Each structure stands twice: as C-alpha cells, then as structure tokens.
PDB file of C-alpha atoms in Angstrom:
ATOM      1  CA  UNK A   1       0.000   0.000   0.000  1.00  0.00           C
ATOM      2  CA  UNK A   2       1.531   3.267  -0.862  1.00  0.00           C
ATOM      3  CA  UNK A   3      -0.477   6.227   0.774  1.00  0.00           C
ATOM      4  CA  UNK A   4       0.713   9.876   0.060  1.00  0.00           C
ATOM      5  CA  UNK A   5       1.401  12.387   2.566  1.00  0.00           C
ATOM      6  CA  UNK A   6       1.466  16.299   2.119  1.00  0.00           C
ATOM      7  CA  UNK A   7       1.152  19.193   4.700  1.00  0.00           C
ATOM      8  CA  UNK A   8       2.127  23.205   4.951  1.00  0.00           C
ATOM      9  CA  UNK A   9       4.342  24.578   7.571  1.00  0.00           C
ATOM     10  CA  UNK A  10       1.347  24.054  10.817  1.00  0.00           C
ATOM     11  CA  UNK A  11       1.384  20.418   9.889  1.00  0.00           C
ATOM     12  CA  UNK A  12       5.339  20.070   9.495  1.00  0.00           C
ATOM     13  CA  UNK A  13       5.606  17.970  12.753  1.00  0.00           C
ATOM     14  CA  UNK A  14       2.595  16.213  13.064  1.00  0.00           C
ATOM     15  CA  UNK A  15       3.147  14.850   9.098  1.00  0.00           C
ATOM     16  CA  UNK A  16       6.490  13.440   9.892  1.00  0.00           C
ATOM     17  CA  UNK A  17       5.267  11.706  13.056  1.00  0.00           C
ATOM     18  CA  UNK A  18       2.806  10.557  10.671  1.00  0.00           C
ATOM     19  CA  UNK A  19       4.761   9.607   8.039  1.00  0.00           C
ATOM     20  CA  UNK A  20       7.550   7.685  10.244  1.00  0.00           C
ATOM     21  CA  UNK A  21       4.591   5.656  11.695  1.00  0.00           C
ATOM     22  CA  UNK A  22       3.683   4.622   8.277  1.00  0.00           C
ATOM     23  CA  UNK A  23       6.822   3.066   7.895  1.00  0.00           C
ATOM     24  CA  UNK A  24       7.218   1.733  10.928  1.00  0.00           C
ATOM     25  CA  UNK A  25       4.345  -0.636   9.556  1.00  0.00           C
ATOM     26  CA  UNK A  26       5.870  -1.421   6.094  1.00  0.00           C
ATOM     27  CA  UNK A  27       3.854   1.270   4.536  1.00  0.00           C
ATOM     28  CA  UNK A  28       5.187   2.774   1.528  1.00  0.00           C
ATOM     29  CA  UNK A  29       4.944   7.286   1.901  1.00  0.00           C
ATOM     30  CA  UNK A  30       4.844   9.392  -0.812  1.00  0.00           C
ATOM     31  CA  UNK A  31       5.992  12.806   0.121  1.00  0.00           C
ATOM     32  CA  UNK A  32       4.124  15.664  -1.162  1.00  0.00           C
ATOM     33  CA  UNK A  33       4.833  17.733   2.139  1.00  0.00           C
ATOM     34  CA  UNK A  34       6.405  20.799   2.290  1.00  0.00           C
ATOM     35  CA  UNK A  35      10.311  20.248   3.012  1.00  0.00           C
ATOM     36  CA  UNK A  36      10.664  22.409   6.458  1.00  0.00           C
ATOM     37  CA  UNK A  37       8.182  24.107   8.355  1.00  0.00           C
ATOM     38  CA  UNK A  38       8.736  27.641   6.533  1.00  0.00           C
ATOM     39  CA  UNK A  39       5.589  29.009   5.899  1.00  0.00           C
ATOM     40  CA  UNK A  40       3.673  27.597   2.944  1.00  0.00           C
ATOM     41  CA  UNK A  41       0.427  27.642   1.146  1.00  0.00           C
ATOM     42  CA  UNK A  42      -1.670  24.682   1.775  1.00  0.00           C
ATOM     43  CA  UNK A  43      -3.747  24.416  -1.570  1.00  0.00           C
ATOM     44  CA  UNK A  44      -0.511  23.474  -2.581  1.00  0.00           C
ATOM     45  CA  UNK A  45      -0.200  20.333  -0.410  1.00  0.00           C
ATOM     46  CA  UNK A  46      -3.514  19.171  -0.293  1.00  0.00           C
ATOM     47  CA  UNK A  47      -3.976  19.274  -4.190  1.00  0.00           C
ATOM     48  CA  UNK A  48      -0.789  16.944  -4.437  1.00  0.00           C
ATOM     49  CA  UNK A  49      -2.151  14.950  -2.212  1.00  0.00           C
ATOM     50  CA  UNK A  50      -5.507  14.312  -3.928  1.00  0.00           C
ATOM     51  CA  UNK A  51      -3.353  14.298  -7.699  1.00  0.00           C
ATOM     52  CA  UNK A  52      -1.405  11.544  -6.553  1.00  0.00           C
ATOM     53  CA  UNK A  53      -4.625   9.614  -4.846  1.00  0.00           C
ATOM     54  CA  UNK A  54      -6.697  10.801  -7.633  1.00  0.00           C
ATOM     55  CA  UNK A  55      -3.757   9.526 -10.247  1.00  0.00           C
ATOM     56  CA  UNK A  56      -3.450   6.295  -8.642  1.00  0.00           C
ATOM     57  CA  UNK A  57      -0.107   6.860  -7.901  1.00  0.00           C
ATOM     58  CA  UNK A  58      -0.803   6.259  -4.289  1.00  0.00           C
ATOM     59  CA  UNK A  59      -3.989   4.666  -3.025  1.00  0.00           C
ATOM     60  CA  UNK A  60      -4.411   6.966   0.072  1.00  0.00           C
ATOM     61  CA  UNK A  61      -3.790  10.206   1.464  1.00  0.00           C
ATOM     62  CA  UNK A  62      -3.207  12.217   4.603  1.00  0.00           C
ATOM     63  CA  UNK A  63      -3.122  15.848   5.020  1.00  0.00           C
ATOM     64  CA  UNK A  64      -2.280  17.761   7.913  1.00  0.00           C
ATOM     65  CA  UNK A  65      -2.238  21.635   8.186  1.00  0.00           C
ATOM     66  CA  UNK A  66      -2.826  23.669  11.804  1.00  0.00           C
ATOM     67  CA  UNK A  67      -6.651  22.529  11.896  1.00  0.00           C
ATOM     68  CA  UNK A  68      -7.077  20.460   8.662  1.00  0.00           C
ATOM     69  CA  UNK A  69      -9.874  22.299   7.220  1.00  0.00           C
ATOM     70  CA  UNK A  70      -7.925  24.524   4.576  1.00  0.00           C
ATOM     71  CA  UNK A  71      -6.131  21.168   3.533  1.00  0.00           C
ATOM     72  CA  UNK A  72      -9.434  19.182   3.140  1.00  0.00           C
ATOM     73  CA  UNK A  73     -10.974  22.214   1.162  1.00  0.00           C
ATOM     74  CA  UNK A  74      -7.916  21.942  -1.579  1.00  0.00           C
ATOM     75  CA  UNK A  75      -7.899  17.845  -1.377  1.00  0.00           C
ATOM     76  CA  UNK A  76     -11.628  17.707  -1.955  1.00  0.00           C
ATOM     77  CA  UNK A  77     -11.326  20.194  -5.322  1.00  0.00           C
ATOM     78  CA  UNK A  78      -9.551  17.300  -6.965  1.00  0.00           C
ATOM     79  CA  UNK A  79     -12.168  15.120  -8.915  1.00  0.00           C
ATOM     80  CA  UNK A  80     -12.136  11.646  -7.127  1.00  0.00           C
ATOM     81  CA  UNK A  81     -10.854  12.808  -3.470  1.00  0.00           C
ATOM     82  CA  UNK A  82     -13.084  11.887  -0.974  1.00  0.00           C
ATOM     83  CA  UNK A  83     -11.516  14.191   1.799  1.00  0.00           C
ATOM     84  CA  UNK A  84     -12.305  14.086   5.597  1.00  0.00           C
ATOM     85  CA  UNK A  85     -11.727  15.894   8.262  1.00  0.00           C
ATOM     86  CA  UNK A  86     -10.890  13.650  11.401  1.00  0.00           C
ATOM     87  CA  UNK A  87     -10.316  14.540  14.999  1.00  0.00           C
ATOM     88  CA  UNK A  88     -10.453  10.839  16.655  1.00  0.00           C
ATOM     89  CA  UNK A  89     -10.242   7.196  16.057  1.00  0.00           C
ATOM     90  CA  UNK A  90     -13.976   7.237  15.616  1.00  0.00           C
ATOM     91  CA  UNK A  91     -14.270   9.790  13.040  1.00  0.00           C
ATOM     92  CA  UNK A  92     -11.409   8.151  11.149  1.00  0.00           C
ATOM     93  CA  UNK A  93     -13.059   4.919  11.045  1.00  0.00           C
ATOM     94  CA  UNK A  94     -16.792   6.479  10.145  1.00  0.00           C
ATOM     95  CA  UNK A  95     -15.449   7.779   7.316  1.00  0.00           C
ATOM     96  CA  UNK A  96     -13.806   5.194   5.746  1.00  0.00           C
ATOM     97  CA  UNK A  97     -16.692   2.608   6.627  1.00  0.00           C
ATOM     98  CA  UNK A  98     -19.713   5.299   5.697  1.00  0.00           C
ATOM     99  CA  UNK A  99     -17.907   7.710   3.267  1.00  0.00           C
ATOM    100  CA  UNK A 100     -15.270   5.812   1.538  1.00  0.00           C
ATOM    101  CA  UNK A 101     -13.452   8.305   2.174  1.00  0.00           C
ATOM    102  CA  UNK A 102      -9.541   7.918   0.361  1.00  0.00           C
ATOM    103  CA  UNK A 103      -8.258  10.707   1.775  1.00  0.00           C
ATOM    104  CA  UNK A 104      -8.000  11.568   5.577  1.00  0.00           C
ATOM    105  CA  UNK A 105      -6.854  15.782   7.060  1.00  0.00           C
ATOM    106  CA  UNK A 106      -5.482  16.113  10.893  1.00  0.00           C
ATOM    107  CA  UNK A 107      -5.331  19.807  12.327  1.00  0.00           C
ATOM    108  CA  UNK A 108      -1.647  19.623  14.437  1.00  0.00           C
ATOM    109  CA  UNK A 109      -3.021  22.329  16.673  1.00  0.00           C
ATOM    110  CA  UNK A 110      -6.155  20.804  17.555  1.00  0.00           C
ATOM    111  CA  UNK A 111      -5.455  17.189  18.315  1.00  0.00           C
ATOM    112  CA  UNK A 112      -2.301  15.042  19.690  1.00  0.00           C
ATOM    113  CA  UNK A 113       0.165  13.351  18.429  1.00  0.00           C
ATOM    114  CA  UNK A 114      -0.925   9.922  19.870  1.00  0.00           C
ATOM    115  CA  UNK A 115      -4.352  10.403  19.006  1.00  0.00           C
ATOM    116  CA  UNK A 116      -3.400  11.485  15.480  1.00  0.00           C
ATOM    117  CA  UNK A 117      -1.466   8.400  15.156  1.00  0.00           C
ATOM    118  CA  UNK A 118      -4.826   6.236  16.339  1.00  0.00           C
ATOM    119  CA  UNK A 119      -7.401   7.868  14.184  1.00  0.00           C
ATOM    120  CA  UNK A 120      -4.282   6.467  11.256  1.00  0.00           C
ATOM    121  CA  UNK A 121      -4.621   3.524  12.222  1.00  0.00           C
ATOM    122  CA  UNK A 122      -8.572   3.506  12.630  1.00  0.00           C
ATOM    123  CA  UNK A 123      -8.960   4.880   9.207  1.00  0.00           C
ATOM    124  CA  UNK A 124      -6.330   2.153   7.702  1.00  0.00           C
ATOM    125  CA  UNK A 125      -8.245  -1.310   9.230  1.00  0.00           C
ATOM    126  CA  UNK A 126     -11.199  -0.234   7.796  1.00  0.00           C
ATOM    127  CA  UNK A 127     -13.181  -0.664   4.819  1.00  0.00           C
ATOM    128  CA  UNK A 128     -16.427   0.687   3.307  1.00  0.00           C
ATOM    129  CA  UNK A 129     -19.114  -1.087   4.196  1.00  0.00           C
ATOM    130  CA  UNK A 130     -21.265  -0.491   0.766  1.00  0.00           C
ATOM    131  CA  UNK A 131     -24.737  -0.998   0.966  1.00  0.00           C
ATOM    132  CA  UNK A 132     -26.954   1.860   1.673  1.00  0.00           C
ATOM    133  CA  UNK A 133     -23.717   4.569   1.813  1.00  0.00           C
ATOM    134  CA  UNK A 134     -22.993   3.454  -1.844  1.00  0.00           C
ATOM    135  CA  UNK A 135     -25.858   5.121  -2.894  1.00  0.00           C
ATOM    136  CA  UNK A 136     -25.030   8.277  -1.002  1.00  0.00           C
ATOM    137  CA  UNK A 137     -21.533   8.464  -3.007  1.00  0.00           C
ATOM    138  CA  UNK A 138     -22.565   8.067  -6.124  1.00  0.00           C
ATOM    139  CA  UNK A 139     -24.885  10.754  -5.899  1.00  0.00           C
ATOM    140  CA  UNK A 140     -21.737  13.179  -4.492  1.00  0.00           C
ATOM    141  CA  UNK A 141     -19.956  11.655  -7.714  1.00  0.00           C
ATOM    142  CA  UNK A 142     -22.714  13.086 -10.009  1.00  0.00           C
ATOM    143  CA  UNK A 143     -22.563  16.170  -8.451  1.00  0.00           C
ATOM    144  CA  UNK A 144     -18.738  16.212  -8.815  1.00  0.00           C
ATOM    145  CA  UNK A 145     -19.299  15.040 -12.337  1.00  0.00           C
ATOM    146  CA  UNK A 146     -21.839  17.903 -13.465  1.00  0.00           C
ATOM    147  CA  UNK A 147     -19.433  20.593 -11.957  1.00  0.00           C
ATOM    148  CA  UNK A 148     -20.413  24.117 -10.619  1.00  0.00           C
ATOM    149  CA  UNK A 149     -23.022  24.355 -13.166  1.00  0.00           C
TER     150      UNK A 149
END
C-alpha cells in the first residue's frame, strides 16, 4: 500500500510523526509535504495529495495543516478525493466505513500526536461497508461530475 502524505508549515511535525509511523508498519509514503516548516500555502499540499490519490499513484492520502480544514478544502477540489476531516479514532473509522473516504486531514493544533497516530490507524483497518452509503456516493460523484453548473 503506498499512501501519500502532504502538509504546509502548521502540519510540518505532526506529518512526519505521521509519516515515520507509516513506515514503521511497512507502509510505503509518498511525500508531497512541504520540506521544512517555513511558511507555505496549503492548496498546494492538499492538491498533491488528492493528484497523486486521484492519479493512482498512491492509493491513500493524509493531510495535515494547523486545523485540517484549509487542507481538506484543496484535497476535496480534486475530482475523485473523498476528503475528511478527522479529529479521533472514531471519526477516522466512520469515514472510511460510511464515506469511503480515500483521503484523511489532521489539524496539528487541535489534536495530539498519539491520538493522530490512532485515528491512522482507525482509518487504515477499515473498509467501506457499501450498501446503503454506496448510494449516497454516487450521488456526491454526479454532483462532482456535473461541476459548478
């Protein structure tokens, strides 16, 4: 599994905690972080993110900026990017089982490290459970399909 990770300069640390745990678990990371924590933009980060989940050049993606809602806004303009904004284990999971959501955004300044770390790991065991949520996304893919008409 390779799952992308990207962030600005208020989601510097909390992205390579992130990012080291990955590996720790023989996940392959694609970097599309910032390289320090000098201040960035973070359309930037979040549309690399969603390109490369998007793309298929990595099947997830996690974004982190200071509260993760700028990050989710950019991630979610990429056609494709189901983006959500998590703040625990259980949100993590919901949104993977109910949303299908292939993209996950952490605020650094709002949660912990070790919580980040567990809403990770929620949001990587599980799967979409289908049945009366499929329904629900394909009607968010036609409206992503029909644009801002």
């Amino acid at each position: 599994m390779k799952v992308a990770c990207g962030s600005d300069h208020a989601g510097f640390q909390l992205r390579q905690k992130i990012q080291a745990h990955l590996s720790s678990k023989g996940i392959e990371v694609v970097d599309k972080g910032c390289p320090t924590a000098d201040r960035v933009d973070y359309p930037d980060f979040g549309a690399a993110v969603g390109k490369a989940v998007a793309s298929g050049e990595a099947d997830l993606g996690i974004c982190t900026c200071g509260s993760g809602i700028g990050i989710s806004i950019a991630a979610n303009k990429v056609n494709g990017v189901r983006a959500a904004l998590v703040h625990d284990a259980t949100s993590a999971r919901l949104c993977r089982e109910h949303n299908d959501a292939n993209v996950i955004c952490l605020g650094e300044r709002l949660i912990g490290e070790q919580v980040a770390l567990d809403a990770v790991d929620a949001w990587l065991a599980a799967s979409f459970e289908g049945g009366r949520h499929q329904g629900r996304l394909d009607k968010i893919s036609a409206i992503e399909t029909a644009g801002a008409q």
